[in-house]
Short mmCIF file of C-alpha atoms and ligand atoms in Angstrom, two decimals:
data_model
loop_
_atom_site.label_atom_id
_atom_site.label_comp_id
_atom_site.label_asym_id
_atom_site.label_seq_id
_atom_site.Cartn_x
_atom_site.Cartn_y
_atom_site.Cartn_z
CA MET A 55 118.79 -39.91 26.21
CA THR A 56 118.64 -41.53 22.81
CA ASN A 57 121.52 -41.14 20.59
CA LYS A 58 120.72 -38.64 17.91
CA SER A 59 122.52 -39.15 14.64
CA LEU A 60 122.40 -37.79 11.10
CA PRO A 61 122.86 -39.37 7.71
CA PRO A 62 126.46 -39.22 6.40
CA GLU A 63 125.82 -36.39 3.90
CA PHE A 64 124.55 -34.27 6.80
CA ALA A 65 127.25 -35.22 9.34
CA ASP A 66 128.64 -31.82 9.40
CA LEU A 67 125.50 -30.58 11.17
CA ALA A 68 126.33 -32.83 14.15
CA PRO A 69 127.43 -29.91 16.31
CA PHE A 70 123.86 -28.63 16.20
CA LEU A 71 122.05 -31.87 17.25
CA ASP A 72 120.98 -30.27 20.54
CA TRP A 73 118.47 -28.48 18.27
CA ALA A 74 116.94 -31.80 17.10
CA LEU A 75 113.94 -31.49 19.30
CA ALA A 76 110.70 -33.46 18.58
CA THR A 77 108.07 -31.08 19.83
CA ALA A 78 107.10 -27.45 19.19
CA ASP A 79 107.17 -26.83 22.97
CA GLU A 80 110.80 -28.11 23.23
CA ARG A 81 111.92 -26.03 20.21
CA TYR A 82 110.44 -22.91 21.34
CA ALA A 83 111.87 -23.25 24.84
CA TYR A 84 115.33 -23.99 23.40
CA ARG A 85 115.20 -21.02 21.07
CA ARG A 86 114.08 -18.72 23.95
CA ASN A 87 116.93 -19.85 26.07
CA ALA A 88 119.61 -19.71 23.33
CA SER A 89 122.03 -16.89 23.11
CA ARG A 90 122.11 -14.55 20.19
CA ALA A 91 125.31 -16.18 18.92
CA GLU A 92 123.88 -19.71 19.23
CA LEU A 93 120.77 -18.66 17.15
CA LYS A 94 122.88 -17.11 14.49
CA ALA A 95 125.32 -20.03 14.23
CA PHE A 96 122.39 -22.50 14.01
CA TYR A 97 120.54 -20.40 11.38
CA ASP A 98 123.71 -20.03 9.21
CA ALA A 99 124.41 -23.75 9.37
CA ILE A 100 120.96 -25.00 8.50
CA LEU A 101 119.67 -22.44 5.99
CA PRO A 102 121.93 -23.53 3.10
CA ARG A 103 121.02 -27.18 3.70
CA THR A 104 117.20 -26.71 4.05
CA GLU A 105 116.19 -27.52 0.59
CA ALA A 106 118.41 -30.71 0.52
CA ILE A 107 116.95 -31.79 3.93
CA LEU A 108 113.38 -31.30 2.79
CA ALA A 109 114.09 -33.17 -0.43
CA LEU A 110 115.46 -36.18 1.38
CA VAL A 111 112.54 -36.28 3.98
CA ASP A 112 110.04 -36.03 1.12
CA GLN A 113 111.20 -39.31 -0.20
CA TYR A 114 109.04 -40.88 2.48
CA PRO A 115 105.30 -40.43 2.83
CA LEU A 116 104.19 -38.08 5.49
CA GLY A 117 104.04 -40.02 8.83
CA ALA A 118 106.46 -42.73 7.60
CA LEU A 119 109.69 -41.04 8.18
CA PRO A 120 112.36 -43.64 9.11
CA GLU A 121 113.44 -43.26 12.71
CA GLU A 122 117.04 -42.46 11.79
CA LEU A 123 115.82 -39.37 9.81
CA HIS A 124 113.88 -37.81 12.65
CA PRO A 125 116.76 -35.88 14.11
CA LEU A 126 117.49 -34.30 10.74
CA TYR A 127 113.78 -33.30 10.22
CA HIS A 128 113.66 -32.08 13.81
CA LEU A 129 116.65 -29.78 13.00
CA VAL A 130 114.95 -28.16 10.04
CA LEU A 131 111.74 -27.74 12.19
CA SER A 132 113.92 -25.81 14.67
CA LEU A 133 114.91 -23.55 11.81
CA ALA A 134 111.24 -22.78 11.27
CA GLU A 135 111.17 -21.70 14.86
CA VAL A 136 114.38 -19.65 14.76
CA ALA A 137 114.15 -18.06 11.40
CA PRO A 138 111.97 -15.00 12.38
CA HIS A 139 114.52 -14.19 15.12
CA ILE A 140 117.35 -13.86 12.62
CA GLU A 141 115.39 -12.55 9.67
CA LEU A 142 113.01 -10.14 11.45
CA TYR A 143 113.88 -9.60 15.17
CA GLY A 144 117.60 -8.50 14.81
CA GLY A 145 118.92 -11.71 16.31
CA ALA A 146 116.87 -11.39 19.57
CA PRO A 147 116.11 -14.76 21.24
CA GLY A 148 112.68 -13.64 22.36
CA VAL A 149 109.79 -12.10 20.31
CA PRO A 150 110.27 -8.33 20.86
CA TYR A 151 107.47 -6.24 22.32
CA ALA A 152 105.33 -9.37 22.95
CA PHE A 153 103.03 -10.93 25.46
CA ASP A 154 104.91 -13.30 27.85
CA GLU A 155 105.57 -16.27 25.63
CA THR A 156 105.54 -18.75 28.49
CA ARG A 157 101.87 -17.97 29.12
CA PHE A 158 100.82 -19.02 25.61
CA VAL A 159 99.80 -22.64 25.42
CA ALA A 160 99.94 -24.63 22.26
CA THR A 161 97.60 -27.46 22.50
CA HIS A 162 99.66 -29.45 20.01
CA GLY A 163 102.83 -28.42 21.81
CA ALA A 164 103.84 -31.83 23.11
CA GLN A 165 103.32 -33.69 19.89
CA ASP A 166 106.18 -35.15 17.94
CA THR A 167 105.96 -33.16 14.71
CA ALA A 168 107.87 -35.89 12.67
CA LEU A 169 104.94 -38.19 13.08
CA GLY A 170 102.81 -36.14 10.73
CA LEU A 171 99.78 -36.25 12.83
CA SER A 172 96.87 -33.77 12.86
CA PRO A 173 97.63 -31.13 15.58
CA THR A 174 94.47 -32.05 17.31
CA ALA A 175 95.37 -35.83 17.58
CA ALA A 176 95.98 -36.75 21.10
CA MET B 5 85.29 4.04 -6.10
CA SER B 6 84.94 7.11 -3.91
CA GLU B 7 87.19 6.74 -0.88
CA THR B 8 86.64 9.69 1.49
CA VAL B 9 88.49 9.76 4.78
CA HIS B 10 85.19 9.31 6.63
CA ARG B 11 83.45 6.88 4.27
CA TRP B 12 82.39 4.42 6.99
CA MET B 13 80.69 7.00 9.08
CA GLU B 14 78.95 8.23 5.92
CA GLN B 15 77.97 4.69 5.16
CA TYR B 16 76.76 3.94 8.69
CA PRO B 17 75.91 7.31 10.22
CA GLU B 18 73.63 5.76 12.87
CA LEU B 19 76.72 4.67 14.84
CA GLY B 20 77.75 8.26 15.39
CA SER B 21 81.24 9.53 15.60
CA GLY B 22 81.74 10.62 19.19
CA PRO B 23 84.11 9.15 21.80
CA ILE B 24 83.28 5.82 23.44
CA SER B 25 83.09 5.35 27.14
CA THR B 26 85.66 3.10 28.86
CA GLU B 27 83.19 2.23 31.68
CA PRO B 28 81.99 -0.93 30.09
CA TYR B 29 85.55 -2.26 30.02
CA ILE B 30 86.16 -1.74 33.72
CA SER B 31 82.94 -1.98 35.52
CA PRO B 32 82.04 -5.28 37.41
CA GLU B 33 78.36 -4.30 37.35
CA TRP B 34 78.29 -3.78 33.59
CA TYR B 35 79.93 -7.23 33.25
CA GLU B 36 77.20 -8.74 35.30
CA ARG B 37 74.68 -7.23 32.87
CA GLU B 38 76.60 -8.60 29.85
CA LYS B 39 76.48 -11.99 31.20
CA GLU B 40 72.71 -11.77 31.82
CA LYS B 41 71.81 -9.96 28.60
CA ILE B 42 74.29 -11.47 26.22
CA PHE B 43 76.13 -14.59 27.27
CA HIS B 44 72.99 -16.14 28.80
CA LYS B 45 70.89 -15.24 25.77
CA VAL B 46 72.66 -15.50 22.43
CA TRP B 47 74.18 -18.20 20.30
CA LEU B 48 77.79 -18.97 21.13
CA CYS B 49 80.18 -20.74 18.82
CA VAL B 50 81.76 -23.53 20.70
CA GLY B 51 83.62 -25.69 18.15
CA ARG B 52 83.35 -27.74 14.96
CA GLU B 53 81.38 -30.86 14.18
CA ASN B 54 84.53 -32.63 13.04
CA GLU B 55 85.96 -32.28 16.49
CA LEU B 56 83.61 -35.14 17.36
CA PRO B 57 83.92 -37.54 14.44
CA LYS B 58 82.71 -40.75 16.21
CA VAL B 59 79.66 -41.87 18.07
CA GLY B 60 80.24 -41.23 21.78
CA ASP B 61 82.82 -38.50 21.22
CA TYR B 62 82.36 -35.52 23.49
CA LYS B 63 83.75 -32.21 24.33
CA VAL B 64 82.98 -30.16 27.52
CA LYS B 65 83.34 -26.55 27.10
CA ARG B 66 83.36 -24.15 30.13
CA LEU B 67 81.22 -21.05 29.57
CA ALA B 68 82.05 -18.94 32.71
CA ALA B 69 80.04 -15.88 31.35
CA ALA B 70 76.93 -18.15 31.03
CA ASP B 71 77.65 -19.71 34.44
CA THR B 72 77.86 -23.25 33.18
CA SER B 73 79.84 -25.95 31.36
CA VAL B 74 78.21 -27.63 28.34
CA ILE B 75 78.75 -31.32 27.19
CA ILE B 76 78.65 -31.64 23.47
CA VAL B 77 78.33 -35.20 22.45
CA ARG B 78 77.64 -37.31 19.42
CA ALA B 79 74.84 -39.89 20.05
CA LYS B 80 74.37 -43.28 18.46
CA ASP B 81 71.77 -41.69 16.04
CA GLY B 82 74.85 -39.54 14.73
CA LYS B 83 73.34 -36.35 15.93
CA ILE B 84 75.30 -33.96 18.15
CA ARG B 85 73.47 -32.63 21.27
CA ALA B 86 74.41 -30.35 24.10
CA PHE B 87 73.64 -30.66 27.82
CA HIS B 88 74.57 -28.92 30.99
CA ASN B 89 77.45 -30.81 32.69
CA ALA B 90 75.38 -31.21 35.85
CA CYS B 91 74.27 -34.50 37.41
CA ALA B 92 70.73 -35.07 38.54
CA HIS B 93 71.75 -36.76 41.68
CA ARG B 94 73.60 -34.18 43.70
CA GLY B 95 74.79 -31.79 41.17
CA ASN B 96 78.33 -32.89 40.49
CA THR B 97 79.80 -32.49 37.02
CA VAL B 98 78.97 -35.70 35.15
CA ILE B 99 82.18 -35.37 33.13
CA THR B 100 85.13 -34.52 35.09
CA GLU B 101 86.67 -31.41 33.52
CA THR B 102 90.33 -30.97 33.14
CA GLY B 103 90.39 -27.37 31.93
CA GLU B 104 88.34 -24.99 29.65
CA GLU B 105 87.91 -27.75 27.17
CA THR B 106 87.79 -31.38 28.01
CA TYR B 107 87.62 -34.01 25.24
CA GLY B 108 86.84 -37.64 25.53
CA GLY B 109 84.78 -40.47 24.05
CA SER B 110 82.90 -43.57 24.97
CA LYS B 111 82.30 -46.42 22.50
CA ALA B 112 79.05 -47.16 24.10
CA ALA B 113 78.03 -43.47 23.99
CA ILE B 114 77.39 -43.23 27.69
CA MET B 115 78.61 -40.89 30.47
CA THR B 116 79.07 -41.92 34.01
CA CYS B 117 79.24 -39.49 36.85
CA ARG B 118 82.28 -40.23 38.94
CA PHE B 119 80.66 -39.30 42.32
CA HIS B 120 78.14 -42.26 42.66
CA GLY B 121 78.14 -43.78 39.23
CA TRP B 122 74.91 -42.52 37.65
CA VAL B 123 74.95 -43.38 33.93
CA TYR B 124 73.53 -41.20 31.11
CA ASP B 125 73.37 -41.96 27.45
CA ALA B 126 74.27 -39.47 24.74
CA GLU B 127 70.63 -38.55 24.17
CA GLY B 128 70.76 -37.31 27.79
CA GLN B 129 68.57 -40.14 29.30
CA LEU B 130 69.38 -41.40 32.71
CA LYS B 131 70.01 -45.11 32.16
CA GLN B 132 71.40 -46.50 35.40
CA VAL B 133 71.28 -45.63 39.11
CA PRO B 134 73.27 -47.84 41.39
CA SER B 135 71.00 -49.10 44.27
CA GLU B 136 68.09 -47.53 42.53
CA GLN B 137 65.62 -49.34 44.82
CA ARG B 138 66.82 -47.19 47.79
CA PHE B 139 65.47 -43.98 46.31
CA TYR B 140 61.82 -43.23 46.96
CA ASP B 141 58.63 -43.68 44.95
CA CYS B 142 58.68 -40.03 43.84
CA PHE B 143 62.04 -40.54 42.02
CA SER B 144 61.87 -41.58 38.40
CA LYS B 145 64.68 -42.04 35.95
CA GLU B 146 62.61 -40.72 33.08
CA LYS B 147 62.45 -37.31 34.62
CA ASN B 148 66.13 -37.03 35.67
CA GLY B 149 68.03 -36.95 32.44
CA LEU B 150 70.58 -34.36 31.66
CA THR B 151 69.39 -30.77 31.24
CA PRO B 152 69.54 -30.07 27.46
CA VAL B 153 71.14 -26.93 26.00
CA HIS B 154 70.02 -25.68 22.57
CA LEU B 155 72.50 -26.58 19.92
CA ASP B 156 72.56 -25.85 16.19
CA THR B 157 75.11 -25.88 13.39
CA TRP B 158 76.16 -23.63 10.61
CA GLN B 159 78.88 -24.53 8.06
CA GLY B 160 80.23 -27.28 10.45
CA PHE B 161 80.41 -24.75 13.40
CA LEU B 162 78.64 -25.79 16.65
CA PHE B 163 76.57 -23.22 18.50
CA VAL B 164 74.94 -23.43 21.89
CA ASN B 165 72.38 -21.18 23.38
CA VAL B 166 71.89 -21.61 27.21
CA ALA B 167 68.61 -19.67 27.31
CA GLU B 168 65.72 -21.86 28.21
CA GLN B 169 63.88 -20.62 25.18
CA PRO B 170 66.18 -18.72 22.79
CA GLU B 171 64.80 -15.45 21.36
CA THR B 172 65.89 -16.37 17.80
CA THR B 173 66.89 -19.51 15.88
CA LEU B 174 70.55 -19.75 14.98
CA ALA B 175 69.73 -18.96 11.36
CA GLU B 176 67.77 -15.85 12.40
CA PHE B 177 70.64 -14.95 14.71
CA LEU B 178 73.34 -15.21 11.90
CA GLY B 179 71.13 -13.58 9.28
CA GLU B 180 73.06 -12.09 6.47
CA TYR B 181 76.30 -13.06 8.06
CA ALA B 182 75.78 -16.73 7.16
CA ASN B 183 75.23 -15.83 3.45
CA HIS B 184 78.35 -13.75 3.47
CA PHE B 185 80.57 -16.79 4.37
CA ASN B 186 78.46 -19.71 2.98
CA GLY B 187 80.55 -21.85 0.60
CA PHE B 188 84.05 -21.36 2.06
CA PRO B 189 85.61 -24.73 2.43
CA PHE B 190 86.02 -24.77 6.13
CA ASP B 191 85.87 -28.59 6.30
CA GLU B 192 88.60 -29.04 3.67
CA LEU B 193 90.90 -26.78 5.57
CA ASP B 194 90.72 -28.85 8.82
CA PHE B 195 94.43 -28.98 9.85
CA GLY B 196 93.96 -26.79 12.93
CA PHE B 197 96.36 -25.44 15.52
CA THR B 198 94.96 -24.09 18.75
CA TYR B 199 96.70 -21.65 21.15
CA TYR B 200 95.25 -20.16 24.31
CA THR B 201 96.10 -18.09 27.32
CA TYR B 202 94.38 -16.11 29.97
CA VAL B 203 94.73 -12.34 29.64
CA ASP B 204 94.09 -9.96 32.50
CA CYS B 205 91.74 -7.65 30.40
CA ASN B 206 88.09 -7.25 29.66
CA TRP B 207 86.91 -9.36 26.77
CA LYS B 208 86.17 -6.24 24.77
CA VAL B 209 89.75 -4.98 25.14
CA ALA B 210 90.84 -8.28 23.51
CA HIS B 211 88.19 -7.93 20.80
CA ASP B 212 89.06 -4.40 20.01
CA ALA B 213 92.80 -5.08 19.70
CA PHE B 214 92.11 -7.60 16.90
CA ALA B 215 89.24 -5.76 15.29
CA GLU B 216 91.22 -3.18 13.44
CA ALA B 217 94.16 -2.96 11.03
CA TYR B 218 95.34 0.44 12.18
CA HIS B 219 97.94 -1.31 14.39
CA VAL B 220 99.56 -3.39 11.75
CA ASP B 221 102.30 -0.88 10.85
CA THR B 222 103.22 -0.47 14.52
CA ILE B 223 102.48 -3.61 16.53
CA HIS B 224 103.52 -5.92 13.71
CA ALA B 225 106.61 -4.02 12.64
CA GLY B 226 108.54 -7.05 14.05
CA SER B 227 106.80 -10.04 12.51
CA PHE B 228 105.24 -8.46 9.34
CA PRO B 229 107.77 -5.67 8.52
CA ASN B 230 107.22 -5.52 4.85
CA VAL B 231 103.52 -5.39 5.22
CA PHE B 232 101.74 -2.04 5.21
CA SER B 233 98.05 -1.61 5.94
CA THR B 234 96.14 -0.10 3.01
CA GLY B 235 93.13 0.17 5.27
CA LEU B 236 89.76 -1.57 5.38
CA GLN B 237 87.47 -2.25 2.37
CA ASN B 238 83.95 -3.56 2.15
CA VAL B 239 82.88 -2.89 5.62
CA LYS B 240 79.51 -4.54 6.11
CA LEU B 241 77.50 -4.45 9.38
CA MET B 242 74.96 -7.15 9.68
CA GLY B 243 72.70 -6.97 12.77
CA PRO B 244 74.99 -7.54 15.64
CA HIS B 245 77.75 -9.01 13.40
CA ARG B 246 80.28 -7.20 11.32
CA THR B 247 82.80 -7.84 8.61
CA CYS B 248 85.47 -6.11 6.36
CA ALA B 249 88.34 -6.81 4.17
CA VAL B 250 91.70 -6.12 5.47
CA CYS B 251 94.09 -4.94 2.65
CA LEU B 252 97.81 -5.01 2.96
CA THR B 253 100.58 -4.27 0.54
CA LEU B 254 103.25 -6.83 0.61
CA GLY B 255 107.03 -5.90 0.46
CA ALA B 256 108.90 -6.96 -2.65
CA LYS B 257 110.76 -9.99 -1.39
CA PRO B 258 110.25 -12.45 1.35
CA THR B 259 112.96 -13.46 3.79
CA PRO B 260 115.10 -16.53 2.83
CA VAL B 261 113.17 -19.07 5.00
CA SER B 262 109.83 -17.53 4.18
CA GLY B 263 110.75 -17.79 0.44
CA ILE B 264 111.41 -21.54 0.74
CA ALA B 265 108.16 -21.96 2.84
CA ASN B 266 105.93 -20.06 0.48
CA GLY B 267 107.07 -22.21 -2.44
CA LEU B 268 105.85 -25.28 -0.55
CA ALA B 269 102.49 -24.26 0.84
CA GLY B 270 100.46 -21.17 0.78
CA ALA B 271 100.01 -21.50 4.51
CA SER B 272 101.06 -18.00 5.53
CA LEU B 273 99.04 -14.77 5.49
CA VAL B 274 101.82 -13.01 3.71
CA SER B 275 102.38 -15.53 0.85
CA GLN B 276 101.10 -14.88 -2.66
CA ARG B 277 98.44 -17.14 -4.13
CA GLY B 278 96.61 -17.56 -7.38
CA GLU B 279 93.22 -19.29 -7.70
CA SER B 280 90.26 -18.25 -5.42
CA MET B 281 88.22 -20.37 -3.05
CA LEU B 282 86.55 -17.24 -1.49
CA PRO B 283 82.74 -16.84 -1.60
CA PRO B 284 81.58 -14.21 -4.13
CA ALA B 285 80.76 -11.58 -1.40
CA ILE B 286 84.34 -11.66 -0.19
CA ASN B 287 86.70 -9.22 -1.98
CA PRO B 288 84.09 -8.51 -4.55
CA ASP B 289 86.25 -6.12 -6.41
CA LYS B 290 89.13 -8.66 -6.60
CA ARG B 291 91.56 -6.27 -5.24
CA ASP B 292 95.25 -7.42 -5.41
CA ASP B 293 95.97 -6.08 -1.86
CA PHE B 294 93.21 -8.15 -0.26
CA ALA B 295 94.81 -10.09 2.57
CA PHE B 296 92.00 -11.49 4.57
CA GLU B 297 88.34 -11.16 5.48
CA LEU B 298 88.08 -9.89 9.20
CA SER B 299 84.64 -10.59 10.69
CA VAL B 300 83.14 -10.57 14.15
CA LEU B 301 80.38 -13.13 14.87
CA PHE B 302 78.73 -11.47 17.78
CA PRO B 303 79.60 -11.56 20.62
CA ASN B 304 82.93 -13.19 20.99
CA THR B 305 84.20 -14.93 17.91
CA LEU B 306 86.47 -13.29 15.21
CA LEU B 307 86.40 -15.29 12.04
CA HIS B 308 88.97 -14.66 9.38
CA ILE B 309 89.18 -16.27 5.92
CA SER B 310 91.66 -16.05 3.18
CA GLU B 311 92.98 -18.23 0.37
CA GLY B 312 93.92 -21.68 1.94
CA ILE B 313 93.73 -20.31 5.50
CA TRP B 314 91.11 -19.49 8.00
CA PHE B 315 91.53 -18.58 11.62
CA THR B 316 89.47 -17.49 14.61
CA HIS B 317 89.97 -15.69 17.90
CA GLN B 318 87.58 -16.23 20.75
CA PHE B 319 87.35 -14.16 23.85
CA TRP B 320 85.73 -15.95 26.72
CA PRO B 321 84.99 -13.60 29.65
CA ILE B 322 86.02 -15.11 32.97
CA ALA B 323 85.57 -11.86 35.01
CA HIS B 324 85.26 -8.15 34.09
CA ASN B 325 88.99 -7.99 33.82
CA LYS B 326 90.03 -11.49 32.86
CA THR B 327 89.58 -13.23 29.54
CA LEU B 328 90.40 -16.65 28.05
CA TRP B 329 91.77 -16.01 24.57
CA GLU B 330 91.77 -18.86 22.11
CA GLY B 331 93.47 -18.59 18.66
CA ARG B 332 92.92 -21.26 16.08
CA TYR B 333 94.55 -21.48 12.74
CA TYR B 334 93.42 -23.85 9.94
CA VAL B 335 95.03 -24.91 6.72
CA LYS B 336 94.68 -27.82 4.30
CA ALA B 337 96.31 -30.94 5.73
CA PRO B 338 99.78 -31.36 4.41
CA THR B 339 100.59 -34.35 2.34
CA THR B 340 104.50 -34.15 2.52
CA HIS B 341 107.01 -33.65 5.19
CA SER B 342 108.21 -30.42 3.44
CA GLN B 343 104.62 -29.07 3.45
CA ARG B 344 104.29 -29.87 7.14
CA TRP B 345 107.54 -27.95 7.71
CA ALA B 346 106.26 -24.95 5.66
CA ILE B 347 103.07 -24.93 7.77
CA GLU B 348 105.17 -25.06 10.96
CA HIS B 349 106.94 -21.99 9.76
CA ALA B 350 103.69 -20.18 8.89
CA MET B 351 102.18 -21.06 12.22
CA THR B 352 105.34 -19.88 14.14
CA LEU B 353 105.13 -16.56 12.46
CA GLN B 354 101.36 -16.20 13.11
CA ARG B 355 101.89 -17.22 16.77
CA ASN B 356 104.53 -14.47 17.08
CA ALA B 357 102.09 -12.03 15.55
CA TRP B 358 99.49 -13.01 18.14
CA LEU B 359 102.05 -12.55 20.78
CA GLU B 360 102.43 -9.01 19.54
CA ASP B 361 98.68 -8.48 19.43
CA THR B 362 98.10 -9.74 22.94
CA ALA B 363 100.95 -7.62 24.34
CA THR B 364 98.99 -4.47 24.69
CA MET B 365 95.88 -5.82 26.29
CA GLU B 366 96.84 -5.93 29.86
CA ASP B 367 98.52 -2.55 29.62
CA THR B 368 95.28 -1.19 28.15
CA GLN B 369 93.26 -2.65 30.88
CA ARG B 370 95.41 -1.31 33.72
CA ALA B 371 95.46 2.26 32.13
CA MET B 372 91.67 2.14 31.71
CA GLN B 373 91.20 1.19 35.28
CA SER B 374 93.12 4.21 36.45
CA ARG B 375 90.14 6.27 35.03
CA ALA B 376 92.75 8.86 33.97
CA LYS B 377 90.86 8.64 30.63
CA VAL B 378 87.18 7.88 30.69
CA GLU B 379 86.65 7.70 26.97
CA GLN B 380 88.45 6.54 23.89
CA HIS B 381 88.55 8.11 20.35
CA LEU B 382 87.99 5.96 17.27
CA GLN B 383 88.98 6.85 13.71
CA ASP B 384 86.96 5.89 10.65
CA ASP B 385 88.84 2.58 10.11
CA GLU B 386 88.12 1.49 13.74
CA ILE B 387 84.38 1.16 12.81
CA LEU B 388 84.26 -2.53 13.79
CA ILE B 389 85.12 -1.51 17.41
CA ARG B 390 82.49 1.35 17.32
CA HIS B 391 79.95 -1.01 16.06
CA GLY B 392 80.85 -3.55 18.79
CA ALA B 393 80.41 -0.89 21.48
CA VAL B 394 77.13 0.13 20.10
CA VAL B 395 75.70 -3.38 19.85
CA VAL B 396 76.88 -4.32 23.34
CA ASP B 397 75.16 -1.18 24.66
CA GLN B 398 71.95 -2.12 22.86
CA PHE B 399 71.93 -5.67 24.33
CA VAL B 400 72.87 -4.55 27.90
CA ASN B 401 70.19 -1.82 27.91
CA ALA B 402 67.53 -3.84 26.10
S1 FES C 800 76.37 -36.47 41.92
FE1 FES C 800 76.47 -37.62 40.09
S2 FES C 800 76.07 -39.65 40.83
FE2 FES C 800 76.00 -38.53 42.64
FE1 FE2 C 801 97.30 -7.86 14.75
#
C-alpha cells in the first residue's frame, strides 16, 4: 500500500482516504459495499469542499497533476460516484431497481482517472 | 401544430395498429431466419475510423449473428479494410481473439497466425509461409490471402457487410438516414466511454426497451426524477431505419453535485445548453424541451445525438435469447481536471440509467417465453418498436 496523504488545507478529510481510489472500477465497488452511514458521511464531508478541490487541481494541466494531489482528486471522483445515491436514491448503496451492477463491464474501468487519458487508451 | 393522440398512426397508417406477436422474440427458428436474412445480408456498424489511428492498427469484432469474426485493419496505403478472421492454412483465427472486441497493432502492418506462422499483410495478401517448399505445386500464395469482407464508411462510422455481394451499397442502405445526421460533429466529440454486458434476452427485447420514452417516468424515476417525458416529436421512418426527437421537461433545480458538474461541462443529458451543433433536420421547430434525437440504424444500432453528446446502443445477438449489449457515450475531450470530473459524474448517472433500462430485459424475456401472453400492445408513442417489428418481418419473409 502506498501512503495516501492530502495537502494541509484538506487534512481534515484524512478519515475518508479509503475513498481515494484511482479507478472507476474501484470506486464503484467501494460505493456498492459501503454502508448507508458511510455513504452519507463521505458525501457530507466532501460536498462543501468540492469547488475548492476542483480549483486546486485545475492549477495543473490535465494529465500533469502532481503525484501528491492524486489522492485528493480521487476523493472528489468518488463523490461523482456516490452523489446519485445520496441525492437521488434515498441513501441506498446500490442503484435501485437495476440490472446486476457487477455484470456491467466498463472498458475504461481499470484506468487511473487522474492521468487524464482518453477512456479508450490502453 | 396538430397533436392528436394517434398522430403517428395517422402519419404512417401502413404500419397498422394491431397487437404484435411475441413469437419472433422467443422462437429459435425465427432467430435462424433473422441471421440468414438480416445479419448475413445488411450493413452492420462495427466501430469508428478513429479507433484505428495508425497504419497496422486493427480491431477484431465478433459477429455471432453473421457466424464470423471480422478483422478491420488500417493498411500502409492508409485505407481501412475488413477480412474474415480465418487463416487459409487450416482455418484457425489469424488474430487470436480475447473477447467480443480485440484491439491490436503492428508497425509493419502484418498479421501472423499463431498456429503455424503464416503471415498476411493489411491488404490481405499472404506474404510468408514457413517451409513453403513442402506444400505442393497446386498451392499458391497469391490465391490464399485473407477472405475480404465488404467495408464502407459514413461520417467516420465503419460498416461491414458479410454478404459475398451486398444487395445495396452502404449509401443506398442508409438512404435518407444519412442526410438526417450528416454534419453532426461526431469526430470532435471523440472522448468515448464503453460499457457492455450479456443480457439473457432476445436482441429485439433490448432494442424495444430503449426505443421509446414511455418508460422514462417509471423506469428512470430513480436517476432522472425531475425529468418528465413530454413524448416523441418529429418521428421519421426512412426505409428500415427510424428516428424521432425525445422531449423531456426538466425539473427546476439540479441536485447539488449535478449543479456543480453542469457548470463545468455540458456532459449530461439533463444539463441545459445554449448554442446548437445539431444538423438542420434535428429538432427543426427548435423546441425547448428537446432532449435528444433517438434513432435506430437498422438492424441493431441505436444512435442518439444531442448538444455536446452522442451515444449509441448496439444489440448483438448471440442466441435467440442472449444478446451482447454495448453502450457507448461520447463527449468532447476535457481540457481540465474539473471538466474530467464533471464528465465522470455525467457518465456515472448515464451508466445508472442504463442499469435501470437493462433491468427489465431478462424479466421480459422470461415472461414472453412462458407464452402466457402471445402478443404485445403498442401505443402511438411506441411507433419505433412497431416499425422495428414490421421491418424485421419484411426482411425475414422476403
Ligand atoms: S492455421 Fe494459420 S498458419 Fe496454420
Ligand atoms: Fe431509458
